[in-house]
Amino acid sequence: MRKFLPLLFSFLLSLFPLSSLSSQELGLVLAGGGGKGAYEVGVWKAFVEYGVAQKVTYMSGTSVGGLNAGLFASECVDRVVGFWQVFVPEELWNNTYEVIDQKGLERIINQADLSKMQKNPYPKVFVTTTRARFLLGKFLTKILGFDYAHRFLLNEEPDLEEIKKMMLATSAVPLLTNSIELKDGYRHVDGGVADNVPISPLLDNEKISADLSTVFVVHLGQDSKLSDDYPDGRVVDIFPSEDIGSWGAMVDFSQEKVNYLIELGYQDACKVLSGQNLYPVEGYWFE
């Protein structure tokens, strides 16, 4: 019996990743980038397999990052992957009249059970928008440090239709789509105009920040490493290991590109998580 106990202990220990992340609350920031958002889906797939997604209590997203955050909080990962592999090419790529089919995007959002965000306390989801008034002036003066971002916490919105509008608003690319009127009485557009990598709702809020041991930031472009701005070691940046394109890639919703980005995001996230001494845990008790 004495010989058996150490073996049993070693086996049980192997089920849990030996990392400071294993018992802490985590945050996730999803950048904007249009069609490149398929990369974030691959990252989320890895997070689920490594047991990290189950510990994410706060998400913050802009544009496609906001859309993905809402989907991640509402649907299982397989269904989200299916949305991107099936609905996105069907609704957004095959349309020859508009660069981004806003009605098609609305049909995709309608496929998700967003009511789960109203029922479940976590994960909480922030989306970022920009009010459409004086948009050119805001764009030009942003470099001076003015903050034009508006944040909405989807979980606290009792009206399901308003949640859908908020998700449409955060992704309403100026000039390519219509602005969206929200119940605050203002018309809103893509949050990327104000803040394309929205980490501030998580780390600039003292109450939320105190609860988060680590914040993962998923980039879709050549942004600055946010871990340099938060030197306490809590921020982990995830960048694409290959060039996934710039402006043209933002409106490429082809099935080939979607599949490529999902796989790249998955592989990149696995490398990052392995570097955090985490291991796949799919199928264990806390799945």
JSON list of C-alpha atoms in Angstrom, two decimals, residues 41 63 65 67 91 135 138 145 153 201 204 209-210 229 239 243 250 253 260 263 270 273 280 283:
[
{"chain": "A", "resi": 41, "resn": "VAL", "atom": "CA", "xyz": [-10.79, 31.27, -33.03]},
{"chain": "A", "resi": 63, "resn": "SER", "atom": "CA", "xyz": [-14.48, 44.90, -33.84]},
{"chain": "A", "resi": 65, "resn": "GLY", "atom": "CA", "xyz": [-12.53, 40.71, -31.43]},
{"chain": "A", "resi": 67, "resn": "LEU", "atom": "CA", "xyz": [-17.79, 39.59, -32.07]},
{"chain": "A", "resi": 91, "resn": "GLU", "atom": "CA", "xyz": [-22.53, 35.22, -45.65]},
{"chain": "A", "resi": 135, "resn": "LEU", "atom": "CA", "xyz": [-15.39, 60.74, -36.60]},
{"chain": "A", "resi": 138, "resn": "LYS", "atom": "CA", "xyz": [-11.49, 61.81, -33.56]},
{"chain": "A", "resi": 145, "resn": "GLY", "atom": "CA", "xyz": [-3.94, 60.86, -26.47]},
{"chain": "A", "resi": 153, "resn": "LEU", "atom": "CA", "xyz": [-20.58, 45.13, -20.76]},
{"chain": "A", "resi": 201, "resn": "PRO", "atom": "CA", "xyz": [-11.36, 47.59, -19.42]},
{"chain": "A", "resi": 204, "resn": "ASP", "atom": "CA", "xyz": [-7.36, 49.95, -15.74]},
{"chain": "A", "resi": 209, "resn": "SER", "atom": "CA", "xyz": [-7.49, 43.94, -12.31]},
{"chain": "A", "resi": 210, "resn": "ALA", "atom": "CA", "xyz": [-7.11, 42.71, -8.73]},
{"chain": "A", "resi": 229, "resn": "ASP", "atom": "CA", "xyz": [3.43, 48.55, -20.89]},
{"chain": "A", "resi": 239, "resn": "PHE", "atom": "CA", "xyz": [1.21, 37.38, -32.12]},
{"chain": "A", "resi": 243, "resn": "ASP", "atom": "CA", "xyz": [2.43, 37.38, -41.83]},
{"chain": "A", "resi": 250, "resn": "MET", "atom": "CA", "xyz": [-9.34, 42.20, -43.29]},
{"chain": "A", "resi": 253, "resn": "PHE", "atom": "CA", "xyz": [-13.49, 35.78, -45.63]},
{"chain": "A", "resi": 260, "resn": "TYR", "atom": "CA", "xyz": [-5.46, 28.64, -42.50]},
{"chain": "A", "resi": 263, "resn": "GLU", "atom": "CA", "xyz": [-4.88, 26.42, -37.63]},
{"chain": "A", "resi": 270, "resn": "CYS", "atom": "CA", "xyz": [-0.24, 25.92, -28.09]},
{"chain": "A", "resi": 273, "resn": "LEU", "atom": "CA", "xyz": [0.69, 27.88, -23.40]},
{"chain": "A", "resi": 280, "resn": "PRO", "atom": "CA", "xyz": [-3.69, 19.75, -22.79]},
{"chain": "A", "resi": 283, "resn": "GLY", "atom": "CA", "xyz": [-11.63, 15.40, -21.20]}
]
